[in-house]
Short mmCIF file of C-alpha atoms and ligand atoms in Angstrom, two decimals:
data_model
loop_
_atom_site.label_atom_id
_atom_site.label_comp_id
_atom_site.label_asym_id
_atom_site.label_seq_id
_atom_site.Cartn_x
_atom_site.Cartn_y
_atom_site.Cartn_z
CA MET A 73 -14.03 49.65 -87.87
CA ASN A 74 -14.26 51.69 -84.74
CA GLU A 75 -12.21 54.84 -85.12
CA TYR A 76 -12.10 55.69 -81.39
CA ALA A 77 -9.63 54.35 -78.82
CA VAL A 78 -11.55 56.16 -76.01
CA ARG A 79 -14.92 57.55 -75.59
CA SER A 80 -16.70 58.49 -72.44
CA ASN A 81 -20.36 59.18 -71.96
CA ASN A 82 -21.22 61.68 -69.27
CA VAL A 83 -18.63 60.29 -66.73
CA THR A 84 -19.27 61.71 -63.36
CA LYS A 85 -17.28 61.03 -60.27
CA ILE A 86 -18.28 62.34 -56.77
CA TYR A 87 -15.99 62.31 -53.75
CA GLY A 88 -17.97 63.19 -50.67
CA LYS A 89 -19.93 66.36 -51.78
CA HIS A 90 -17.44 67.27 -54.37
CA LYS A 91 -18.24 66.54 -58.09
CA VAL A 92 -14.79 65.91 -59.35
CA LEU A 93 -15.91 64.77 -62.75
CA ASP A 94 -19.07 66.31 -64.20
CA HIS A 95 -20.62 64.54 -67.17
CA VAL A 96 -17.35 64.26 -69.07
CA CYS A 97 -17.76 63.17 -72.73
CA MET A 98 -14.33 62.57 -74.09
CA ASN A 99 -13.34 61.38 -77.57
CA ILE A 100 -9.88 60.11 -78.50
CA LYS A 101 -9.42 58.76 -81.96
CA LYS A 102 -6.97 55.94 -82.61
CA GLY A 103 -3.56 57.44 -83.46
CA ASP A 104 -4.27 60.69 -81.61
CA ILE A 105 -1.80 62.41 -79.21
CA TYR A 106 -4.51 63.90 -77.01
CA GLY A 107 -3.40 66.74 -74.84
CA PHE A 108 -5.56 66.74 -71.75
CA ILE A 109 -5.14 70.18 -70.25
CA GLY A 110 -6.53 71.77 -66.96
CA LYS A 111 -5.35 73.54 -63.90
CA ASN A 112 -4.22 71.68 -60.82
CA GLY A 113 -7.25 69.90 -59.28
CA ALA A 114 -9.33 70.14 -62.48
CA GLY A 115 -9.96 66.43 -62.46
CA LYS A 116 -7.33 65.02 -64.97
CA THR A 117 -5.90 62.38 -62.80
CA THR A 118 -9.43 61.16 -61.71
CA MET A 119 -10.43 60.99 -65.43
CA ILE A 120 -7.33 58.93 -66.25
CA ARG A 121 -7.98 56.66 -63.27
CA VAL A 122 -11.44 56.06 -64.46
CA LEU A 123 -10.27 55.19 -67.96
CA ALA A 124 -7.62 52.85 -66.47
CA GLY A 125 -10.22 51.08 -64.29
CA LEU A 126 -8.69 52.40 -61.03
CA ALA A 127 -11.70 54.51 -60.25
CA ILE A 128 -15.40 53.70 -60.86
CA PRO A 129 -17.67 56.39 -62.09
CA ASP A 130 -20.74 57.25 -60.27
CA GLU A 131 -22.48 57.89 -63.49
CA GLY A 132 -21.85 57.51 -67.15
CA GLN A 133 -19.77 54.92 -69.04
CA VAL A 134 -16.38 54.49 -70.59
CA GLU A 135 -15.89 53.00 -73.98
CA LEU A 136 -12.45 51.53 -75.00
CA PHE A 137 -11.84 50.47 -78.63
CA GLY A 138 -15.55 50.43 -79.05
CA TYR A 139 -16.39 48.26 -75.99
CA ASN A 140 -18.25 49.44 -72.95
CA GLU A 141 -19.51 46.32 -71.11
CA GLU A 142 -17.56 45.74 -67.78
CA LYS A 143 -16.37 42.33 -68.84
CA GLU A 144 -15.19 43.66 -72.19
CA LEU A 145 -13.48 46.70 -70.63
CA THR A 146 -11.43 44.46 -68.34
CA LYS A 147 -10.21 42.72 -71.54
CA GLU A 148 -9.60 45.87 -73.51
CA ARG A 149 -7.61 47.44 -70.57
CA ARG A 150 -4.91 44.90 -71.37
CA ARG A 151 -4.31 47.01 -74.46
CA ILE A 152 -3.50 50.03 -72.19
CA GLY A 153 -0.27 51.22 -70.60
CA THR A 154 -0.45 53.77 -67.82
CA LEU A 155 1.86 56.12 -66.05
CA ILE A 156 -0.23 57.83 -63.38
CA GLU A 157 1.55 60.32 -61.11
CA SER A 158 5.13 59.01 -60.13
CA PRO A 159 6.12 55.62 -61.32
CA ALA A 160 6.57 53.03 -58.70
CA ILE A 161 10.30 52.19 -58.87
CA TYR A 162 12.46 50.05 -56.77
CA LEU A 163 15.30 52.51 -56.07
CA ASN A 164 17.89 49.76 -55.26
CA MET A 165 17.46 48.13 -58.55
CA THR A 166 18.63 49.03 -62.03
CA ALA A 167 16.10 50.10 -64.76
CA ARG A 168 16.40 46.59 -66.33
CA GLU A 169 15.75 44.96 -62.95
CA ASN A 170 12.70 46.95 -62.46
CA LEU A 171 11.39 46.13 -65.93
CA GLU A 172 12.19 42.40 -65.35
CA LEU A 173 10.13 42.39 -62.16
CA ILE A 174 7.19 44.05 -63.85
CA LYS A 175 7.45 41.61 -66.76
CA ILE A 176 7.19 38.68 -64.35
CA GLN A 177 4.42 40.28 -62.30
CA ARG A 178 2.40 40.99 -65.33
CA GLY A 179 3.20 37.69 -67.05
CA ILE A 180 4.49 39.38 -70.21
CA PRO A 181 5.97 36.81 -72.59
CA GLY A 182 9.23 37.11 -74.62
CA THR A 183 12.56 38.65 -73.81
CA LYS A 184 12.84 41.35 -76.39
CA CYS A 185 10.29 43.69 -74.78
CA ILE A 186 12.74 44.83 -72.10
CA ASP A 187 15.52 45.87 -74.52
CA GLU A 188 12.98 47.53 -76.85
CA ALA A 189 11.53 49.54 -73.96
CA LEU A 190 14.95 50.49 -72.71
CA ASN A 191 15.98 51.57 -76.23
CA LEU A 192 12.84 53.61 -76.91
CA VAL A 193 13.21 55.66 -73.69
CA GLY A 194 17.01 56.02 -74.18
CA LEU A 195 18.05 54.16 -71.00
CA GLU A 196 19.80 51.25 -72.73
CA ASP A 197 23.21 52.58 -71.61
CA ASP A 198 22.33 52.96 -68.00
CA ASN A 199 22.32 49.28 -67.31
CA LYS A 200 24.51 49.35 -64.20
CA LYS A 201 23.14 52.38 -62.50
CA LYS A 202 20.74 51.89 -59.60
CA THR A 203 17.60 53.98 -60.15
CA LYS A 204 18.25 55.84 -56.94
CA ASN A 205 20.87 57.69 -58.82
CA PHE A 206 18.52 58.55 -61.68
CA SER A 207 17.43 62.07 -62.50
CA LEU A 208 13.85 62.92 -62.27
CA GLY A 209 13.76 62.75 -66.12
CA MET A 210 15.36 59.34 -66.16
CA LYS A 211 12.79 58.08 -63.65
CA GLN A 212 9.97 59.42 -65.72
CA ARG A 213 11.39 57.71 -68.75
CA LEU A 214 11.68 54.44 -66.94
CA GLY A 215 8.02 55.07 -65.87
CA ILE A 216 7.16 55.25 -69.62
CA ALA A 217 9.24 52.11 -70.31
CA MET A 218 7.24 50.32 -67.63
CA ALA A 219 4.04 51.41 -69.34
CA LEU A 220 5.39 50.19 -72.71
CA LEU A 221 6.43 46.71 -71.70
CA SER A 222 3.25 45.02 -73.00
CA ASN A 223 3.33 47.03 -76.19
CA PRO A 224 0.22 48.85 -75.45
CA GLU A 225 -2.08 50.43 -78.24
CA LEU A 226 -3.09 53.23 -75.82
CA LEU A 227 -0.88 55.04 -73.33
CA LEU A 228 -2.34 57.03 -70.53
CA LEU A 229 0.21 59.42 -69.15
CA ASP A 230 -0.60 61.68 -66.24
CA GLU A 231 1.67 64.71 -66.14
CA PRO A 232 4.82 62.74 -67.26
CA THR A 233 6.71 65.97 -67.56
CA ASN A 234 5.78 67.43 -64.31
CA GLY A 235 8.80 68.99 -62.61
CA LEU A 236 11.19 68.16 -65.51
CA ASP A 237 13.52 70.85 -66.97
CA PRO A 238 13.17 71.76 -70.58
CA ILE A 239 15.68 69.11 -71.82
CA GLY A 240 13.78 66.48 -69.90
CA ILE A 241 10.55 67.67 -71.27
CA LYS A 242 11.94 67.56 -74.80
CA GLU A 243 13.26 63.94 -74.30
CA ILE A 244 9.84 62.77 -73.27
CA ARG A 245 8.23 64.67 -76.17
CA GLU A 246 10.53 62.95 -78.67
CA ILE A 247 9.86 59.54 -77.19
CA LEU A 248 6.15 60.03 -77.47
CA ILE A 249 6.28 61.38 -81.02
CA LYS A 250 8.44 58.35 -82.01
CA LEU A 251 6.06 55.92 -80.46
CA ASN A 252 3.10 57.49 -82.14
CA ARG A 253 4.72 57.63 -85.56
CA GLU A 254 6.50 54.15 -85.46
CA ARG A 255 4.00 52.08 -83.58
CA GLY A 256 0.79 54.10 -84.10
CA THR A 257 0.34 54.17 -80.31
CA THR A 258 -2.58 56.43 -79.19
CA ILE A 259 -1.48 58.62 -76.35
CA LEU A 260 -3.36 60.68 -73.78
CA ILE A 261 -1.05 63.01 -72.01
CA SER A 262 -2.19 65.34 -69.33
CA SER A 263 -0.52 68.56 -68.10
CA HIS A 264 -1.44 71.90 -66.46
CA ILE A 265 1.09 73.68 -68.57
CA LEU A 266 -0.07 74.24 -72.15
CA SER A 267 3.36 74.81 -73.74
CA GLU A 268 4.34 71.19 -72.79
CA LEU A 269 1.61 69.92 -75.00
CA THR A 270 1.49 72.24 -77.91
CA GLN A 271 4.33 70.70 -79.75
CA ILE A 272 2.99 67.11 -79.73
CA SER A 273 -0.71 67.03 -79.49
CA ASN A 274 -2.94 66.82 -82.45
CA ARG A 275 -6.11 67.06 -80.47
CA TYR A 276 -6.93 68.79 -77.13
CA GLY A 277 -9.38 68.31 -74.32
CA PHE A 278 -9.73 71.33 -71.88
CA ILE A 279 -11.01 70.38 -68.46
CA ASN A 280 -11.98 72.85 -65.73
CA ASN A 281 -13.74 72.07 -62.41
CA GLY A 282 -14.48 68.54 -63.56
CA LYS A 283 -16.18 69.58 -66.84
CA LEU A 284 -14.69 68.93 -70.16
CA ILE A 285 -15.29 72.26 -71.60
CA LYS A 286 -14.04 71.84 -75.10
CA GLU A 287 -12.26 69.39 -77.44
CA MET A 288 -10.59 70.55 -80.49
CA THR A 289 -7.93 69.65 -82.99
CA ALA A 290 -4.58 71.33 -82.99
CA VAL A 291 -5.39 73.03 -86.19
CA GLU A 292 -8.61 74.44 -84.82
CA PHE A 293 -6.78 75.45 -81.81
CA SER A 294 -4.06 77.33 -83.62
CA ASN A 295 -6.48 78.91 -86.01
CA LYS A 296 -8.33 80.34 -82.98
CA CYS A 297 -5.15 81.90 -81.86
CA LYS A 298 -3.56 82.90 -85.18
CA THR A 299 -2.38 86.49 -85.37
CA TYR A 300 -3.82 88.30 -88.33
CA LEU A 301 -4.18 91.75 -89.80
CA HIS A 302 -7.85 93.08 -89.65
CA LEU A 303 -8.36 95.38 -92.66
CA LYS A 304 -11.54 97.08 -93.39
CA VAL A 305 -12.01 98.82 -96.69
CA ARG A 306 -14.62 99.95 -99.13
CA ASN A 307 -14.40 96.97 -101.51
CA ALA A 308 -12.77 93.97 -99.97
CA SER A 309 -12.60 91.85 -103.17
CA ASP A 310 -10.94 94.53 -105.29
CA VAL A 311 -8.37 95.23 -102.42
CA SER A 312 -7.67 91.54 -102.02
CA ILE A 313 -6.80 91.36 -105.78
CA ILE A 314 -4.31 94.22 -105.46
CA LEU A 315 -2.67 92.74 -102.37
CA GLU A 316 -2.35 89.40 -104.06
CA ASN A 317 -0.96 90.74 -107.29
CA GLU A 318 1.27 93.53 -105.93
CA ILE A 319 2.62 92.19 -102.59
CA GLY A 320 1.99 88.50 -102.94
CA ILE A 321 -0.48 88.10 -100.01
CA LYS A 322 -2.18 84.74 -100.41
CA ASP A 323 -3.28 83.58 -96.93
CA TYR A 324 -6.31 85.76 -96.29
CA GLU A 325 -10.13 85.52 -95.79
CA ILE A 326 -12.84 88.04 -96.74
CA PHE A 327 -15.62 88.54 -94.17
CA PRO A 328 -18.89 90.49 -94.28
CA ASP A 329 -18.69 94.29 -94.07
CA ASP A 330 -15.66 94.34 -96.45
CA ILE A 331 -13.28 93.05 -93.72
CA ILE A 332 -10.21 91.16 -94.82
CA LYS A 333 -8.17 89.02 -92.39
CA ILE A 334 -4.65 88.65 -93.55
CA TYR A 335 -2.82 85.70 -92.05
CA ASP A 336 0.40 85.88 -94.15
CA GLU A 337 3.24 87.61 -92.44
CA PHE A 338 2.19 91.18 -93.07
CA ASP A 339 3.89 94.51 -93.35
CA SER A 340 1.23 97.09 -92.37
CA GLU A 341 3.22 99.97 -93.92
CA LYS A 342 3.62 98.12 -97.30
CA ILE A 343 -0.08 97.47 -97.34
CA THR A 344 -1.04 101.06 -96.52
CA LEU A 345 1.28 102.41 -99.22
CA THR A 346 0.17 99.96 -101.87
CA LEU A 347 -3.48 100.91 -101.24
CA ALA A 348 -2.72 104.64 -101.10
CA LYS A 349 -1.00 104.30 -104.55
CA HIS A 350 -4.40 103.12 -105.81
CA ASN A 351 -6.24 105.82 -103.99
CA ILE A 352 -7.96 103.30 -101.80
CA GLY A 353 -8.86 104.40 -98.30
CA ILE A 354 -8.42 102.18 -95.28
CA LYS A 355 -11.31 102.36 -92.77
CA GLU A 356 -9.62 100.11 -90.16
CA ILE A 357 -6.24 98.44 -89.94
CA LEU A 358 -5.41 96.42 -86.69
CA PRO A 359 -3.10 93.66 -85.91
CA MET A 360 -5.24 91.01 -83.97
CA GLY A 361 -4.88 87.75 -82.55
CA GLU A 362 -4.87 85.87 -79.29
CA ALA A 363 -1.87 84.16 -77.75
CA LEU A 364 -2.48 80.41 -77.17
CA GLU A 365 -1.86 80.95 -73.43
CA ASP A 366 -4.60 83.64 -73.30
CA TYR A 367 -7.12 81.44 -75.05
CA PHE A 368 -6.20 78.52 -72.78
CA THR A 369 -6.58 80.69 -69.75
CA LYS A 370 -9.97 81.86 -70.92
CA LEU A 371 -11.08 78.26 -71.61
CA VAL A 372 -9.91 76.65 -68.41
CA GLY A 373 -10.59 79.55 -66.15
CA GLY A 374 -8.25 82.28 -65.31
CA LYS A 375 -8.57 84.54 -62.29
CA ASP A 376 -11.88 85.83 -63.65
CA ASN A 377 -13.47 82.36 -63.64
CA GLU A 378 -12.37 81.13 -60.27
P1 LIG B 67 -3.32 67.82 -60.46
O1 LIG B 67 -2.77 68.42 -61.67
O2 LIG B 67 -3.10 68.74 -59.26
O3 LIG B 67 -3.00 66.39 -60.30
P2 LIG B 67 -5.86 67.10 -61.41
O4 LIG B 67 -6.42 67.88 -62.61
O5 LIG B 67 -5.21 65.70 -61.79
O6 LIG B 67 -4.89 67.88 -60.59
P3 LIG B 67 -7.40 65.39 -59.71
O7 LIG B 67 -6.24 64.88 -58.94
O8 LIG B 67 -8.27 64.48 -60.56
O9 LIG B 67 -7.11 66.75 -60.40
O10 LIG B 67 -8.36 65.96 -58.52
C1 LIG B 67 -9.54 66.60 -58.77
C2 LIG B 67 -10.20 66.92 -57.47
O11 LIG B 67 -10.69 65.83 -56.83
C3 LIG B 67 -9.31 67.68 -56.44
O12 LIG B 67 -10.07 68.59 -55.72
C4 LIG B 67 -8.94 66.58 -55.51
O13 LIG B 67 -8.62 67.00 -54.25
C5 LIG B 67 -10.13 65.62 -55.56
N1 LIG B 67 -9.79 64.20 -55.38
C6 LIG B 67 -9.11 63.51 -56.11
N2 LIG B 67 -9.09 62.19 -55.60
C7 LIG B 67 -9.78 62.17 -54.53
C8 LIG B 67 -10.11 61.21 -53.47
N3 LIG B 67 -9.68 59.98 -53.60
N4 LIG B 67 -10.93 61.55 -52.45
C9 LIG B 67 -11.40 62.81 -52.35
N5 LIG B 67 -11.08 63.85 -53.25
C10 LIG B 67 -10.29 63.46 -54.35
#
């Protein structure tokens, strides 16, 4: 069975003289919540439009659920729900009326889907309110409900939390986690703000100037940025045994040149005193680590890379 919901092979998109997507090879596994991160103008929306079939690549191919022929892609795209930029909402209608309209337009059968979508996004109690009186967060939640009507297996969400306050962001996050856990929906969510994605994504794709610079799992990402204590001694394995036995340090790694990296919450003073008690000298002791934001800035181009 194919384990990928999305793969792209060297997708390139050129507008005029501008290469907006440059040989993008993206891999999203079924069940992933894929955080698609890049600065404004990096190419996130264009890539999502390509995946959704709204823009045609100048080079390269898209593969959805294992299919890459044009005819097959058209069929597979029925398994996708999209929210690209702001949702198209009729402001003089209620949320339910908006959903009913979409249901008719798309020929979606059954009646339960509207209640299910409204419940999922927490708009079931706002039945009488016209959407012109909705907050931005409510409008975004309605946008997600619209994308959910046909019970898609893959959701493509372009900056759904853009402009929302922390409560609105949290609400969207909880909806997406629920969808992913309960229905197994694969989700691509884009943002230019890392912190909006770190609490939900299990995989990331970093895009800069149209190039997908790196894909990594959330575990790989946080390991890259883990803070740790760098300890250089004369005999790392002896020291590690002492630290384990006497102060219970368990999460550590030994590197060449007798360097120990301690990831447990560390108390440098306690470590120094313990080793002094055993007459063990410390050559280097330094708290290290990179903040996620710093690593992200380095990857997607901070001021130095512009
Ligand atoms: P943002 O977070 O600002 O939406 P983004 O990462 O989604 O940014 P895109 O919207 O994909 O980036 O745009 C990438 C680049 O492509 C930008 O420089 C943009 O101006 C350009 N671009 C996008 N669509 C078109 C178009 N239809 N015609 C010409 N240029 C375009």
